[in-house]
Short mmCIF file of C-alpha atoms and ligand atoms in Angstrom, two decimals:
data_model
loop_
_atom_site.label_atom_id
_atom_site.label_comp_id
_atom_site.label_asym_id
_atom_site.label_seq_id
_atom_site.Cartn_x
_atom_site.Cartn_y
_atom_site.Cartn_z
CA MET Y 1 -15.97 -19.58 -4.27
CA HIS Y 2 -17.45 -19.18 -0.85
CA SER Y 3 -18.17 -15.50 -0.33
CA GLN Y 4 -16.49 -15.48 3.07
CA GLU Y 5 -13.31 -16.96 1.70
CA PRO Y 6 -10.48 -14.42 1.48
CA ALA Y 7 -9.24 -13.39 -1.94
CA VAL Y 8 -5.70 -14.27 -0.86
CA LEU Y 9 -4.61 -16.37 2.07
CA VAL Y 10 -0.88 -16.72 2.66
CA THR Y 11 0.26 -18.76 5.65
CA GLY Y 12 3.83 -19.20 6.81
CA LEU Y 13 5.26 -18.47 3.37
CA VAL Y 14 9.00 -19.08 3.01
CA LYS Y 15 10.91 -18.43 -0.21
CA ARG Y 16 14.67 -18.71 -0.58
CA TYR Y 17 17.02 -17.81 -3.42
CA GLY Y 18 20.19 -19.74 -2.66
CA ASP Y 19 21.45 -18.36 0.64
CA THR Y 20 19.01 -15.45 0.65
CA THR Y 21 15.75 -15.94 2.51
CA ALA Y 22 13.54 -13.46 0.66
CA VAL Y 23 10.33 -14.39 2.49
CA ASN Y 24 10.56 -15.77 5.97
CA GLY Y 25 7.26 -17.00 7.42
CA LEU Y 26 4.88 -14.43 5.95
CA ASP Y 27 1.16 -14.44 6.75
CA LEU Y 28 -1.25 -12.31 4.78
CA THR Y 29 -5.01 -12.28 4.36
CA VAL Y 30 -6.64 -10.17 1.66
CA ARG Y 31 -10.35 -9.66 2.16
CA ARG Y 32 -12.53 -9.89 -0.91
CA GLY Y 33 -13.44 -6.56 -2.43
CA SER Y 34 -10.77 -4.70 -0.51
CA VAL Y 35 -7.62 -2.84 -1.50
CA THR Y 36 -4.57 -4.16 0.35
CA ALA Y 37 -1.26 -2.31 0.17
CA VAL Y 38 1.93 -4.20 0.90
CA LEU Y 39 4.63 -1.78 2.05
CA GLY Y 40 8.22 -2.42 2.96
CA PRO Y 41 11.78 -1.29 2.40
CA ASN Y 42 13.72 -2.41 -0.68
CA GLY Y 43 14.42 -6.11 -0.50
CA ALA Y 44 11.72 -6.80 2.12
CA GLY Y 45 10.19 -9.59 0.05
CA LYS Y 46 7.13 -7.85 -1.41
CA THR Y 47 7.68 -8.73 -5.06
CA THR Y 48 8.60 -12.30 -4.18
CA THR Y 49 5.37 -12.63 -2.20
CA ILE Y 50 3.27 -11.17 -5.02
CA GLU Y 51 4.97 -13.37 -7.63
CA THR Y 52 4.30 -16.42 -5.49
CA CYS Y 53 0.62 -15.46 -5.30
CA GLU Y 54 0.59 -15.04 -9.08
CA GLY Y 55 1.95 -18.57 -9.48
CA TYR Y 56 5.31 -17.51 -10.92
CA ARG Y 57 7.26 -18.82 -7.94
CA ARG Y 58 6.84 -21.95 -5.89
CA PRO Y 59 6.86 -21.60 -2.08
CA ASP Y 60 9.66 -23.40 -0.23
CA ALA Y 61 7.31 -23.70 2.75
CA GLY Y 62 3.89 -22.49 3.77
CA THR Y 63 0.70 -22.29 1.77
CA VAL Y 64 -0.72 -19.79 -0.67
CA ARG Y 65 -4.37 -19.79 -1.71
CA VAL Y 66 -5.67 -17.33 -4.26
CA LEU Y 67 -9.44 -17.26 -4.80
CA GLY Y 68 -9.34 -20.57 -2.94
CA LEU Y 69 -6.95 -22.14 -5.46
CA ASP Y 70 -3.29 -23.12 -5.48
CA PRO Y 71 -1.57 -20.62 -7.81
CA VAL Y 72 0.85 -23.23 -9.20
CA ALA Y 73 -1.23 -26.42 -9.32
CA ASP Y 74 -4.44 -24.61 -10.38
CA ALA Y 75 -2.73 -22.02 -12.62
CA ALA Y 76 -4.87 -22.78 -15.66
CA ARG Y 77 -8.10 -22.20 -13.72
CA LEU Y 78 -6.77 -19.19 -11.86
CA ARG Y 79 -5.09 -17.17 -14.62
CA PRO Y 80 -8.31 -16.02 -16.34
CA ARG Y 81 -9.66 -14.78 -13.00
CA ILE Y 82 -6.70 -12.68 -11.87
CA GLY Y 83 -5.06 -9.59 -13.33
CA VAL Y 84 -1.31 -9.32 -13.26
CA MET Y 85 0.84 -6.36 -14.23
CA LEU Y 86 3.58 -7.87 -16.33
CA GLN Y 87 6.78 -5.93 -16.62
CA SER Y 88 8.42 -5.74 -20.04
CA GLY Y 89 9.37 -9.43 -19.98
CA GLY Y 90 5.82 -10.46 -20.84
CA VAL Y 91 5.27 -8.48 -24.03
CA TYR Y 92 6.39 -8.38 -27.65
CA PRO Y 93 8.50 -5.23 -28.02
CA GLY Y 94 7.47 -4.76 -31.65
CA ALA Y 95 3.72 -5.05 -31.05
CA ARG Y 96 1.59 -1.93 -31.09
CA ALA Y 97 0.26 -0.78 -27.75
CA LEU Y 98 -3.45 -0.79 -28.49
CA GLU Y 99 -3.26 -4.02 -30.48
CA MET Y 100 -1.75 -5.73 -27.48
CA LEU Y 101 -4.53 -4.43 -25.30
CA ARG Y 102 -7.19 -5.54 -27.80
CA HIS Y 103 -5.58 -8.94 -28.05
CA THR Y 104 -5.59 -9.34 -24.27
CA ALA Y 105 -9.23 -8.21 -24.14
CA ARG Y 106 -10.23 -10.86 -26.71
CA LEU Y 107 -8.84 -13.59 -24.45
CA HIS Y 108 -11.54 -12.78 -21.89
CA ALA Y 109 -15.26 -13.40 -21.92
CA HIS Y 110 -16.41 -9.98 -20.67
CA PRO Y 111 -13.62 -7.48 -21.18
CA LEU Y 112 -13.78 -3.78 -20.47
CA ASP Y 113 -14.24 -1.39 -23.37
CA VAL Y 114 -10.70 -1.10 -24.75
CA ASP Y 115 -11.03 2.42 -26.15
CA ALA Y 116 -12.53 3.79 -22.95
CA LEU Y 117 -9.83 2.15 -20.85
CA ALA Y 118 -7.06 3.42 -23.13
CA ALA Y 119 -8.53 6.93 -23.00
CA ARG Y 120 -8.76 7.08 -19.24
CA LEU Y 121 -5.15 5.92 -18.89
CA GLY Y 122 -4.00 8.38 -21.56
CA LEU Y 123 -2.95 5.60 -23.94
CA ASP Y 124 -5.23 6.55 -26.83
CA SER Y 125 -2.60 8.77 -28.43
CA CYS Y 126 0.02 6.03 -28.48
CA GLY Y 127 -2.19 3.30 -29.91
CA ARG Y 128 -0.09 2.77 -33.06
CA THR Y 129 3.25 3.10 -31.31
CA SER Y 130 5.21 -0.09 -30.79
CA TYR Y 131 5.76 -1.17 -27.20
CA ARG Y 132 9.50 -0.56 -27.34
CA ARG Y 133 8.96 3.07 -28.37
CA LEU Y 134 6.59 3.88 -25.53
CA SER Y 135 7.98 5.96 -22.68
CA GLY Y 136 8.56 4.21 -19.35
CA GLY Y 137 5.38 5.72 -17.94
CA GLN Y 138 3.36 4.69 -20.99
CA GLN Y 139 4.66 1.12 -20.73
CA GLN Y 140 3.66 1.13 -17.10
CA ARG Y 141 0.14 2.34 -17.91
CA LEU Y 142 -0.21 -0.23 -20.68
CA ALA Y 143 0.79 -2.98 -18.22
CA LEU Y 144 -1.91 -1.70 -15.86
CA ALA Y 145 -4.50 -1.63 -18.65
CA MET Y 146 -3.62 -5.20 -19.64
CA ALA Y 147 -3.99 -6.32 -16.02
CA VAL Y 148 -7.52 -4.99 -15.67
CA VAL Y 149 -9.02 -5.25 -19.19
CA GLY Y 150 -10.31 -8.78 -18.59
CA ARG Y 151 -12.44 -7.71 -15.57
CA PRO Y 152 -10.50 -9.93 -13.15
CA GLU Y 153 -11.83 -10.77 -9.69
CA LEU Y 154 -8.46 -9.99 -8.17
CA VAL Y 155 -5.63 -7.76 -9.40
CA PHE Y 156 -1.99 -7.74 -8.33
CA LEU Y 157 -0.28 -4.41 -8.96
CA ASP Y 158 3.44 -4.30 -8.19
CA GLU Y 159 4.38 -0.61 -7.83
CA PRO Y 160 1.69 0.51 -10.27
CA THR Y 161 2.58 4.20 -10.11
CA ALA Y 162 6.39 3.96 -10.00
CA GLY Y 163 7.75 6.58 -12.38
CA LEU Y 164 4.35 7.99 -13.38
CA ASP Y 165 3.72 11.71 -13.71
CA PRO Y 166 1.14 13.23 -11.32
CA HIS Y 167 -1.73 13.05 -13.86
CA ALA Y 168 -1.10 9.41 -14.66
CA ARG Y 169 -0.76 8.69 -10.96
CA ARG Y 170 -4.19 10.22 -10.27
CA ALA Y 171 -5.70 8.30 -13.20
CA THR Y 172 -4.28 5.09 -11.73
CA TRP Y 173 -5.72 5.89 -8.31
CA ASP Y 174 -9.15 6.53 -9.84
CA LEU Y 175 -8.94 3.24 -11.68
CA VAL Y 176 -8.08 1.37 -8.47
CA ARG Y 177 -11.01 3.06 -6.69
CA ASP Y 178 -13.36 2.03 -9.50
CA LEU Y 179 -12.10 -1.55 -9.37
CA ARG Y 180 -12.84 -1.61 -5.67
CA ALA Y 181 -16.30 -0.13 -6.23
CA ASP Y 182 -16.93 -2.98 -8.69
CA GLY Y 183 -16.05 -5.49 -5.97
CA VAL Y 184 -12.61 -6.36 -7.35
CA SER Y 185 -9.95 -7.26 -4.79
CA VAL Y 186 -6.72 -5.36 -5.28
CA VAL Y 187 -3.27 -6.13 -3.89
CA LEU Y 188 -0.68 -3.48 -4.56
CA THR Y 189 2.86 -2.73 -3.51
CA THR Y 190 4.06 0.83 -3.29
CA HIS Y 191 6.80 3.01 -1.87
CA HIS Y 192 4.42 5.97 -1.82
CA MET Y 193 2.92 6.21 1.63
CA ASP Y 194 0.33 8.75 0.47
CA GLU Y 195 -0.81 6.23 -2.12
CA ALA Y 196 -1.37 3.58 0.54
CA GLU Y 197 -3.15 6.13 2.73
CA GLN Y 198 -5.41 7.19 -0.12
CA LEU Y 199 -6.25 3.79 -1.56
CA ALA Y 200 -5.83 1.00 0.93
CA ASP Y 201 -8.42 -0.51 3.24
CA HIS Y 202 -5.69 -2.62 4.71
CA VAL Y 203 -1.94 -2.08 4.91
CA ALA Y 204 0.62 -4.79 5.61
CA ILE Y 205 4.15 -3.60 6.41
CA VAL Y 206 6.73 -6.20 5.44
CA ASP Y 207 10.30 -6.22 6.68
CA GLY Y 208 12.84 -9.03 6.58
CA GLY Y 209 10.40 -11.30 4.76
CA ARG Y 210 7.51 -11.14 7.23
CA VAL Y 211 4.61 -8.87 8.11
CA ILE Y 212 5.66 -6.73 11.07
CA ALA Y 213 2.49 -4.61 11.34
CA GLU Y 214 -0.89 -4.45 9.68
CA GLY Y 215 -4.23 -2.74 9.91
CA SER Y 216 -6.15 0.04 8.23
CA PRO Y 217 -4.09 3.20 7.62
CA ASP Y 218 -6.11 4.79 10.41
CA GLU Y 219 -5.40 1.98 12.86
CA LEU Y 220 -1.70 2.03 12.06
CA CYS Y 221 -1.49 5.82 12.51
CA ARG Y 222 -3.51 5.71 15.71
CA GLY Y 223 -1.37 2.90 17.17
CA ASP Y 224 0.11 3.47 20.58
CA ALA Y 225 3.30 4.77 18.97
CA GLY Y 226 1.05 7.76 19.67
CA ASN Y 227 0.42 11.21 18.43
CA THR Y 228 1.31 14.60 19.76
CA VAL Y 229 -0.30 17.72 21.16
CA ARG Y 230 1.60 20.95 20.67
CA PHE Y 231 0.91 24.35 22.11
CA GLN Y 232 2.66 27.57 22.92
CA ALA Y 233 2.54 29.38 26.24
CA ARG Y 234 4.85 31.43 28.41
CA PRO Y 235 8.23 29.73 28.80
CA GLY Y 236 9.31 27.77 31.84
CA LEU Y 237 6.01 26.26 33.00
CA ASP Y 238 6.47 23.55 35.61
CA LEU Y 239 5.59 20.35 33.73
CA GLN Y 240 5.81 18.06 36.77
CA THR Y 241 2.14 18.52 37.67
CA LEU Y 242 1.13 17.87 34.07
CA LEU Y 243 3.25 14.73 33.92
CA LYS Y 244 1.52 13.46 37.08
CA ALA Y 245 -1.90 14.04 35.57
CA LEU Y 246 -1.10 12.36 32.24
CA PRO Y 247 -1.57 8.60 31.73
CA ASP Y 248 1.45 6.30 31.93
CA GLY Y 249 3.48 6.23 28.74
CA SER Y 250 2.88 9.92 27.99
CA ASP Y 251 5.51 12.60 28.04
CA ALA Y 252 5.47 16.38 28.26
CA THR Y 253 8.45 18.49 27.26
CA GLU Y 254 9.39 22.03 26.32
CA PRO Y 255 11.71 21.45 23.34
CA SER Y 256 12.25 25.18 22.87
CA PRO Y 257 11.28 28.03 25.19
CA GLY Y 258 7.52 28.52 25.14
CA SER Y 259 6.87 25.53 22.83
CA TYR Y 260 5.32 22.55 24.55
CA LEU Y 261 4.98 19.01 23.30
CA VAL Y 262 2.81 16.29 24.83
CA GLU Y 263 3.34 12.81 23.42
CA GLY Y 264 1.19 9.79 24.07
CA THR Y 265 -2.06 8.21 22.99
CA VAL Y 266 -3.97 11.34 22.17
CA ASP Y 267 -7.64 10.91 22.92
CA PRO Y 268 -10.28 13.38 24.16
CA GLN Y 269 -9.38 12.56 27.77
CA LEU Y 270 -5.71 13.39 27.25
CA LEU Y 271 -6.60 16.64 25.54
CA ALA Y 272 -8.89 17.53 28.46
CA THR Y 273 -6.06 16.79 30.90
CA VAL Y 274 -3.77 19.17 29.03
CA THR Y 275 -6.31 22.00 28.83
CA THR Y 276 -7.42 21.53 32.45
CA TRP Y 277 -3.80 21.75 33.53
CA CYS Y 278 -3.39 24.92 31.46
CA ALA Y 279 -6.52 26.40 33.08
CA GLN Y 280 -5.21 25.59 36.54
CA ALA Y 281 -1.85 27.14 35.69
CA GLY Y 282 -3.66 30.19 34.37
CA VAL Y 283 -2.15 29.95 30.91
CA MET Y 284 -3.79 30.17 27.55
CA PRO Y 285 -2.47 27.41 25.23
CA GLU Y 286 -1.86 29.24 21.96
CA ARG Y 287 -1.78 27.39 18.64
CA LEU Y 288 -2.99 24.22 20.31
CA ALA Y 289 -2.75 21.44 17.73
CA VAL Y 290 -3.22 17.70 17.71
CA GLU Y 291 -0.83 16.14 15.25
CA ARG Y 292 -1.43 12.69 13.93
CA HIS Y 293 1.41 10.50 12.87
CA THR Y 294 1.39 9.90 9.17
CA LEU Y 295 1.77 6.46 7.65
CA GLU Y 296 5.28 7.53 6.66
CA ASP Y 297 6.15 8.27 10.32
CA VAL Y 298 4.82 4.87 11.33
CA PHE Y 299 6.62 3.13 8.48
CA LEU Y 300 9.96 4.75 9.28
CA GLU Y 301 9.50 4.06 12.98
CA LEU Y 302 8.77 0.38 12.40
CA THR Y 303 11.31 -0.36 9.71
CA GLY Y 304 14.09 1.80 11.15
CA ARG Y 305 15.22 5.09 9.76
CA ASP Y 306 18.60 3.85 8.62
CA LEU Y 307 19.25 2.99 5.04
CA ARG Y 308 20.11 -0.65 4.97
CA GLY Y 309 22.08 -2.46 2.36
P1 ATP I 1 11.83 -3.65 -3.72
O1 ATP I 1 11.06 -2.70 -2.86
O2 ATP I 1 13.26 -3.21 -3.85
O3 ATP I 1 11.17 -3.98 -5.01
P2 ATP I 1 10.94 -6.21 -2.55
O4 ATP I 1 10.36 -6.01 -1.20
O5 ATP I 1 10.00 -6.37 -3.68
O6 ATP I 1 11.98 -5.03 -2.85
P3 ATP I 1 12.07 -8.74 -3.37
O7 ATP I 1 12.25 -8.32 -4.79
O8 ATP I 1 10.98 -9.71 -3.08
O9 ATP I 1 11.92 -7.46 -2.42
O10 ATP I 1 13.47 -9.31 -2.86
C1 ATP I 1 13.66 -9.90 -1.59
C2 ATP I 1 15.07 -10.43 -1.47
O11 ATP I 1 15.27 -11.51 -2.36
C3 ATP I 1 16.15 -9.41 -1.83
O12 ATP I 1 17.24 -9.61 -0.94
C4 ATP I 1 16.54 -9.76 -3.25
O13 ATP I 1 17.88 -9.41 -3.50
C5 ATP I 1 16.33 -11.26 -3.26
N1 ATP I 1 15.92 -11.76 -4.60
C6 ATP I 1 14.80 -11.43 -5.27
N2 ATP I 1 14.70 -12.09 -6.44
C7 ATP I 1 15.79 -12.88 -6.51
C8 ATP I 1 16.29 -13.82 -7.47
N3 ATP I 1 15.60 -14.09 -8.58
N4 ATP I 1 17.46 -14.42 -7.20
C9 ATP I 1 18.15 -14.16 -6.09
N5 ATP I 1 17.74 -13.30 -5.13
C10 ATP I 1 16.60 -12.66 -5.33
#
């Protein structure tokens, strides 16, 4: 594969289930060696998109290229090169956990060390337990181990930490970081915004079957949805002069007596405008703080705060 070629290139993807349009013209590029998080409310089309990239679903329109190949037509060539987290449908419930992992490892030319992988995901103690007797979190970790044991070039992880305890969650994060350090491309979906913030180089927010915003977590949080400056000073300051000095699109309010809030694109210049204004007004801004929007703020802002059916 050409080194400049993206790991995943999705263009104009459409996927319908009967009357439901699950994916509606979705574009997504996953750079090689990067971690891309696909976020979106329930029903946004994330799983459908991932399953189409994995070759389990055929697009109704648009194109999908994974490592330069067509996931359906070139499935036989692609499968050994990608790691997929199968949910319970893909396993034999009676098989023992570690045997399944060893079996999967043997299907690959250069697998990871099975015992080391099992140990780091806390699966070593349940090696002789049958799949059906594993806890939900253990099944989840086994699915993750099976996805990565073959040293794939690209891994798809659909909600890899859903239902995991905090230790297992951290172990999963460390594993994803190590994959990235080894040059593996990772595509993951998650409902945990902190997870995306911690792990992702690139975040794509999906809503209604298309990508509505994307960028690095930093870019998305810095976006002109803006950040805030808060400070406290004596109540009742005349904010008109501050508003005049601030750039267009900013706002300055006193939500409660003596508490001031400046909203806008917070950069050094804006901060200087605020402190200069304070100096001219002869007030000391107490507890001056610049507050960044979190990815969760941005997500809720973009996808609407209402719970939708
Ligand atoms: P979640 O965060 O809840 O996992 P998602 O973003 O992964 O959601 P999808 O599972 O891709 O969303 O579902 C997108 C839409 O397609 C939903 O409206 C869902 O009900 C519908 N859908 C998904 N799979 C099927 C199917 N096999 N048959 C019919 N409709 C489906």
